C-alpha positions as semicolon CSV with decimal commas, in nm:
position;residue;x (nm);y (nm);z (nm)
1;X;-0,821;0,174;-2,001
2;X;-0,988;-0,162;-2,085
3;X;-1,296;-0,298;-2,047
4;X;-1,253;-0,466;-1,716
5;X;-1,067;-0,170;-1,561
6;X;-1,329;0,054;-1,681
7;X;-1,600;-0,152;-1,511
8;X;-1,409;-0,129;-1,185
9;X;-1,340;0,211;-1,173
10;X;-1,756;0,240;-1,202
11;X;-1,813;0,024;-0,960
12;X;-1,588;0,125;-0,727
13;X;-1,796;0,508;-0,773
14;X;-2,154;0,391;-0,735
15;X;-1,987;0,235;-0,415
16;X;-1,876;0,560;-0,285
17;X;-2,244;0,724;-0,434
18;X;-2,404;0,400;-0,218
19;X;-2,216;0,471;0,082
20;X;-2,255;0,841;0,060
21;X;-2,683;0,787;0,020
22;X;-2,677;0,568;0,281
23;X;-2,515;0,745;0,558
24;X;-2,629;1,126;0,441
25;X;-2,920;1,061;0,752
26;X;-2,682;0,905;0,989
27;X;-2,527;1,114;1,246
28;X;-2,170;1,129;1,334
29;X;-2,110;0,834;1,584
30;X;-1,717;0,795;1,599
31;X;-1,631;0,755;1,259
32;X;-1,344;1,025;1,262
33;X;-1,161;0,849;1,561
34;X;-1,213;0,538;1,366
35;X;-1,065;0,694;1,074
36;X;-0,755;0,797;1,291
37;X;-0,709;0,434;1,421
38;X;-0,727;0,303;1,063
39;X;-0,458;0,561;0,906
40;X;-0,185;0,423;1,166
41;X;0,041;0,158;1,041
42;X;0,116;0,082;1,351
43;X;-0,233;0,091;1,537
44;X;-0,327;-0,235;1,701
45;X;-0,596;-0,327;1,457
46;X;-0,650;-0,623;1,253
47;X;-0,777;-0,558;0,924
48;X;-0,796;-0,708;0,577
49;X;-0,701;-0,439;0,308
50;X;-0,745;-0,534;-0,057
51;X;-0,608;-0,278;-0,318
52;X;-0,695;-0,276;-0,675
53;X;-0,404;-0,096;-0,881
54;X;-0,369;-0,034;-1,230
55;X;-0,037;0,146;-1,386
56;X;-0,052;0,323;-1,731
57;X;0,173;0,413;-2,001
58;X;0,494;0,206;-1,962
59;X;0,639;0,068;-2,243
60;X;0,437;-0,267;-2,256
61;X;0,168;-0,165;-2,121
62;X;-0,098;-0,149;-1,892
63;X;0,003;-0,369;-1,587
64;X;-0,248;-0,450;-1,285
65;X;-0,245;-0,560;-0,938
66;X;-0,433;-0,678;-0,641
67;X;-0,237;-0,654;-0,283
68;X;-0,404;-0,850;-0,002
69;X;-0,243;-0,684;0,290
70;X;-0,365;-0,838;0,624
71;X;-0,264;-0,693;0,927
72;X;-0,237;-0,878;1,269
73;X;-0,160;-0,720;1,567
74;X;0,002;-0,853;1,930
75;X;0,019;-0,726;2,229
76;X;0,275;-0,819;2,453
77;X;0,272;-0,673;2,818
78;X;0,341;-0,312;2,724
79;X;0,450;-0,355;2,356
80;X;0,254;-0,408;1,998
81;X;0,395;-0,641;1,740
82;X;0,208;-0,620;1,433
83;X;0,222;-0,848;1,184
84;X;0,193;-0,637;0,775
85;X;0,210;-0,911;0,501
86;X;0,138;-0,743;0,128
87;X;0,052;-1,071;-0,133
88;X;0,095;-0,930;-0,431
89;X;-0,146;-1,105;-0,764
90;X;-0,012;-0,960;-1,069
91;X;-0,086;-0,904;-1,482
92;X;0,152;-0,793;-1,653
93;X;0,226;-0,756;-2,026
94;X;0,592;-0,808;-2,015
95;X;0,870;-0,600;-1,823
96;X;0,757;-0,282;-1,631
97;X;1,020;-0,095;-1,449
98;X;0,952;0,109;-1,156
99;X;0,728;-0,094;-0,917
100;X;0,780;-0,234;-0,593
101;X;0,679;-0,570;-0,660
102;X;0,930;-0,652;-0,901
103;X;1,258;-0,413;-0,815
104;X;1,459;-0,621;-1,136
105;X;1,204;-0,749;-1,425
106;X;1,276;-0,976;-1,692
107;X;1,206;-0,935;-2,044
108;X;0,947;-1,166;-2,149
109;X;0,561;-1,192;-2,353
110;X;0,390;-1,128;-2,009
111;X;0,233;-1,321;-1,690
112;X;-0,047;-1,345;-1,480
113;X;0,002;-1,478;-1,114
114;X;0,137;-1,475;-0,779
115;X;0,402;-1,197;-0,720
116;X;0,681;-1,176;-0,422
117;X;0,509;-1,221;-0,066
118;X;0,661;-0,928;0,201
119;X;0,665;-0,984;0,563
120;X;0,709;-0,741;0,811
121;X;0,639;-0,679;1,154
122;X;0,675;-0,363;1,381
123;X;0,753;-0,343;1,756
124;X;0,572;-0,048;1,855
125;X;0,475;0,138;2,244
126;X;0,102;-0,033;2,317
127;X;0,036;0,360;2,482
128;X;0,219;0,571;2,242
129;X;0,289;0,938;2,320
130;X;0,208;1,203;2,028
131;X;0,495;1,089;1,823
132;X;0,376;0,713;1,718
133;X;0,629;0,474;1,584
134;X;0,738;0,085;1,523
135;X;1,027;-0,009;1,399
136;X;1,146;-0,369;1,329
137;X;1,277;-0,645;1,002
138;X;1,077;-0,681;0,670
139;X;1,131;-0,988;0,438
140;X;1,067;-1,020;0,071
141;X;0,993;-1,381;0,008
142;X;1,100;-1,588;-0,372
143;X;0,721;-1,670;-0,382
144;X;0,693;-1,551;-0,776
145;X;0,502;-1,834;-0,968
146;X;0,599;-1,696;-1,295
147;X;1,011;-1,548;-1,326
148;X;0,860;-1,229;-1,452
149;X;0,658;-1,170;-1,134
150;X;0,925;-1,190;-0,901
151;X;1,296;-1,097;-0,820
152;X;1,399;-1,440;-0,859
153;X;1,522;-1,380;-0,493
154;X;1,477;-1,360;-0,110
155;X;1,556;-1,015;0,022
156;X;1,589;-0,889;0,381
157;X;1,630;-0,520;0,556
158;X;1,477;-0,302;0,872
159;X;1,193;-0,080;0,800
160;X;1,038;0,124;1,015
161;X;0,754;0,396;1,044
162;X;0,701;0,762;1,230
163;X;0,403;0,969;1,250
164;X;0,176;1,225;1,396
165;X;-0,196;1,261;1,448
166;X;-0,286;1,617;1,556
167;X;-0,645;1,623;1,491
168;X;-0,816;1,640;1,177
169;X;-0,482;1,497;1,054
170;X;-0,269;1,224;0,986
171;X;0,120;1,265;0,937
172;X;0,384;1,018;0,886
173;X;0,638;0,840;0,676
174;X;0,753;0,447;0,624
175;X;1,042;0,340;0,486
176;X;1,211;0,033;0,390
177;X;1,564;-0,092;0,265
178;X;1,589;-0,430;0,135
179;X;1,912;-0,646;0,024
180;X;1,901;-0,993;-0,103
181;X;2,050;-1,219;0,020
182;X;1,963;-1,592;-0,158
183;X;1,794;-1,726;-0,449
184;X;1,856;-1,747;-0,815
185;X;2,234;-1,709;-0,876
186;X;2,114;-1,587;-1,264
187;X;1,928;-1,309;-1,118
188;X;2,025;-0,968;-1,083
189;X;2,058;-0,857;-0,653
190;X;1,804;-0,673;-0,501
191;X;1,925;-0,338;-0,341
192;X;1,589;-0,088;-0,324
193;X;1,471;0,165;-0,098
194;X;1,087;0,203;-0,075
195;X;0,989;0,554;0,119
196;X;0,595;0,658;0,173
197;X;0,527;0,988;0,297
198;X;0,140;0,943;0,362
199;X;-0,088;1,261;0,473
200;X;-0,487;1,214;0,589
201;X;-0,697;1,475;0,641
202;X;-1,056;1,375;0,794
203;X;-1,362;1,580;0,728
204;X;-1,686;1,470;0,931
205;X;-1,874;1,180;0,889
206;X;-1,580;0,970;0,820
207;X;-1,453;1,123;0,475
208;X;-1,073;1,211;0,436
209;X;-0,847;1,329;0,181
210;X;-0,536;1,122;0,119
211;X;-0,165;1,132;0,001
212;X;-0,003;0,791;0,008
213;X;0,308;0,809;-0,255
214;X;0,563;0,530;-0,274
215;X;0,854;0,608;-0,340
216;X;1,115;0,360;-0,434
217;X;1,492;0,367;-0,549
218;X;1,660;0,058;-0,754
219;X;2,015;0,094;-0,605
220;X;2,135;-0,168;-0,859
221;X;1,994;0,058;-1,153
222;X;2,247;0,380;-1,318
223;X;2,159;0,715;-1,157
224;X;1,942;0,812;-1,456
225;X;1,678;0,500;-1,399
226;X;1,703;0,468;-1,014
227;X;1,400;0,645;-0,869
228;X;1,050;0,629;-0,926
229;X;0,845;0,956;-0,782
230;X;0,456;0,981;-0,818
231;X;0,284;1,271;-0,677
232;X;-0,129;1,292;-0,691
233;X;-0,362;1,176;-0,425
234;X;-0,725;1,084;-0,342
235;X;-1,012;1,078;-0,087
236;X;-1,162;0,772;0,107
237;X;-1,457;0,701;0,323
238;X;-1,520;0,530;0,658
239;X;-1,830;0,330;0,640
240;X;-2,034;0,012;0,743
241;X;-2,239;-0,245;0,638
242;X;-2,430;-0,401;0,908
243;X;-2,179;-0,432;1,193
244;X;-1,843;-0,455;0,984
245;X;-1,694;-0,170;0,963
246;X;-1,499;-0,092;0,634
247;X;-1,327;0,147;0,473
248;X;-1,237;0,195;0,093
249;X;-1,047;0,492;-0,084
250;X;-0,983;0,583;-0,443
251;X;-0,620;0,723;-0,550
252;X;-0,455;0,841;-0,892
253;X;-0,064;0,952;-0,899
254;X;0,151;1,075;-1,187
255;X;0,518;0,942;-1,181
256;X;0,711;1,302;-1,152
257;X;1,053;1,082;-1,167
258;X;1,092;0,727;-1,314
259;X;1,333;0,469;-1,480
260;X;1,266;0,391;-1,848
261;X;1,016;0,181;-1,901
262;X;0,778;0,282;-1,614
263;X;0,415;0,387;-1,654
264;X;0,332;0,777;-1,597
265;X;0,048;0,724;-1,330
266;X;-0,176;0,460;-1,184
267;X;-0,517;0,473;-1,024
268;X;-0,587;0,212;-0,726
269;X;-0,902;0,149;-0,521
270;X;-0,875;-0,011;-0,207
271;X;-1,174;-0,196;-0,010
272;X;-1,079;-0,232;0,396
273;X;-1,256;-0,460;0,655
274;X;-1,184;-0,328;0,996
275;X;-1,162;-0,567;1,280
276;X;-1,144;-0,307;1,592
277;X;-1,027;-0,445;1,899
């Protein structure tokens, strides 16, 4: 861990000391519904996640990202679209297998930029029943400013989401298939499958535990370097500063399964503004 990931992973715990000081007074005044409303995908919320993530031992080395992952919902009559876009900034050392962001990497000395930009959007019930879901296309945009940040090409596929909230908890699973479809005619086609399996469980005074693991499987690799399955987990709190509510989390997950060339586990911290309609 270097210096500046070291200083993060600090900061990021005095946050969670400050938040925890400041609210040990306060009494419970929604937060756990809040909590709920945040944990759906699908929930018609706008909100402006950004997640930190840092991946250790692959063969290169350390690589890091930051995901800015608005979310924009709309409500037509008695349906939700909403709008999930994940911009990916990314530092890498050279080629790291195993990672959503870049399904086919290139070998090279390293980069530092602008990765692939997804799109999606769900159509999802605006009064769903106890089973929530939203289904609907996802697009993975040639938006790479460096070759070695990116696929190299534009990639399309459905993806779609399912999941339960039987109080304190959160159940549910997204999934994603993408083929491309254009782009560089030199680069190898994108056929990967990206599953996440994500559990919440809310204690009082908005505090939850979390399991979020992305799975993903590189259709175009052999059978031996195809899937990439990390298992671990984290906790989060439900907060606010003034009258913006937030939300941040921290998470660590060992790779169980993974191509060559992958790291073993990553740590991420993610810091949420809520926008509750």
């Amino acid at each position: 861990m270097n210096r500046k990931q070291r200083l993060l992973l600090i900061l990021s715990l005095i946050l969670f000391a400050a938040i925890a000081s400041a609210q040990a007074q306060e009494k419970k005044s929604g937060g756990d519904d809040l909590a709920a409303k945040t944990q759906n995908p699908v929930g018609a919320m706008y909100s402006l996640p950004f997640k930190f993530s840092f991946d250790y031992g692959a063969d290169n080395g350390e690589a890091s990202f930051l995901n800015i992952q608005p979310v924009l919902p709309q409500t037509i009559g008695e349906w939700n679209l909403i709008h999930r876009v994940i911009a990916p900034l990314i530092d890498t050392p050279g080629a790291v297998t195993g990672t959503p962001e870049i399904p086919n990497p290139i070998p090279g000395d390293g980069a530092t930029g602008l990765g692939d930009i997804n799109y999606s959007v769900f159509l999802s019930p605006a009064e769903p029943e106890k089973i929530i879901w939203g289904l609907g296309p996802s697009l993975m945009m040639d938006t790479a400013t460096n070759d070695q940040l990116g696929s190299g090409k534009w990639s399309l596929g459905p993806t779609a989401v399912v999941l339960v909230q039987p109080k304190p908890w959160t159940l549910g699973l997204l999934g994603r298939q993408l083929w491309s479809f254009a782009g560089d005619s030199d680069r190898n086609s994108v056929s990967q499958l990206l599953l996440e399996p994500f559990i919440n469980y809310n204690l009082e005074g908005g505090w939850y535990l979390i399991s979020d693991m992305i799975i993903t499987a590189n259709w175009e690799a052999d059978s031996g370097n195809r899937w990439t399955v990390p298992l671990g987990g984290g906790f989060g709190k439900m907060f606010a500063i003034g009258s913006q509510k937030m939300n941040t989390k921290l998470e660590a997950y060992y790779n169980v399964e993974k191509p060559d060339g992958a790291p073993d586990w990553s740590f991420s911290w993610t810091l949420q503004f809520l926008f509750p309609r």
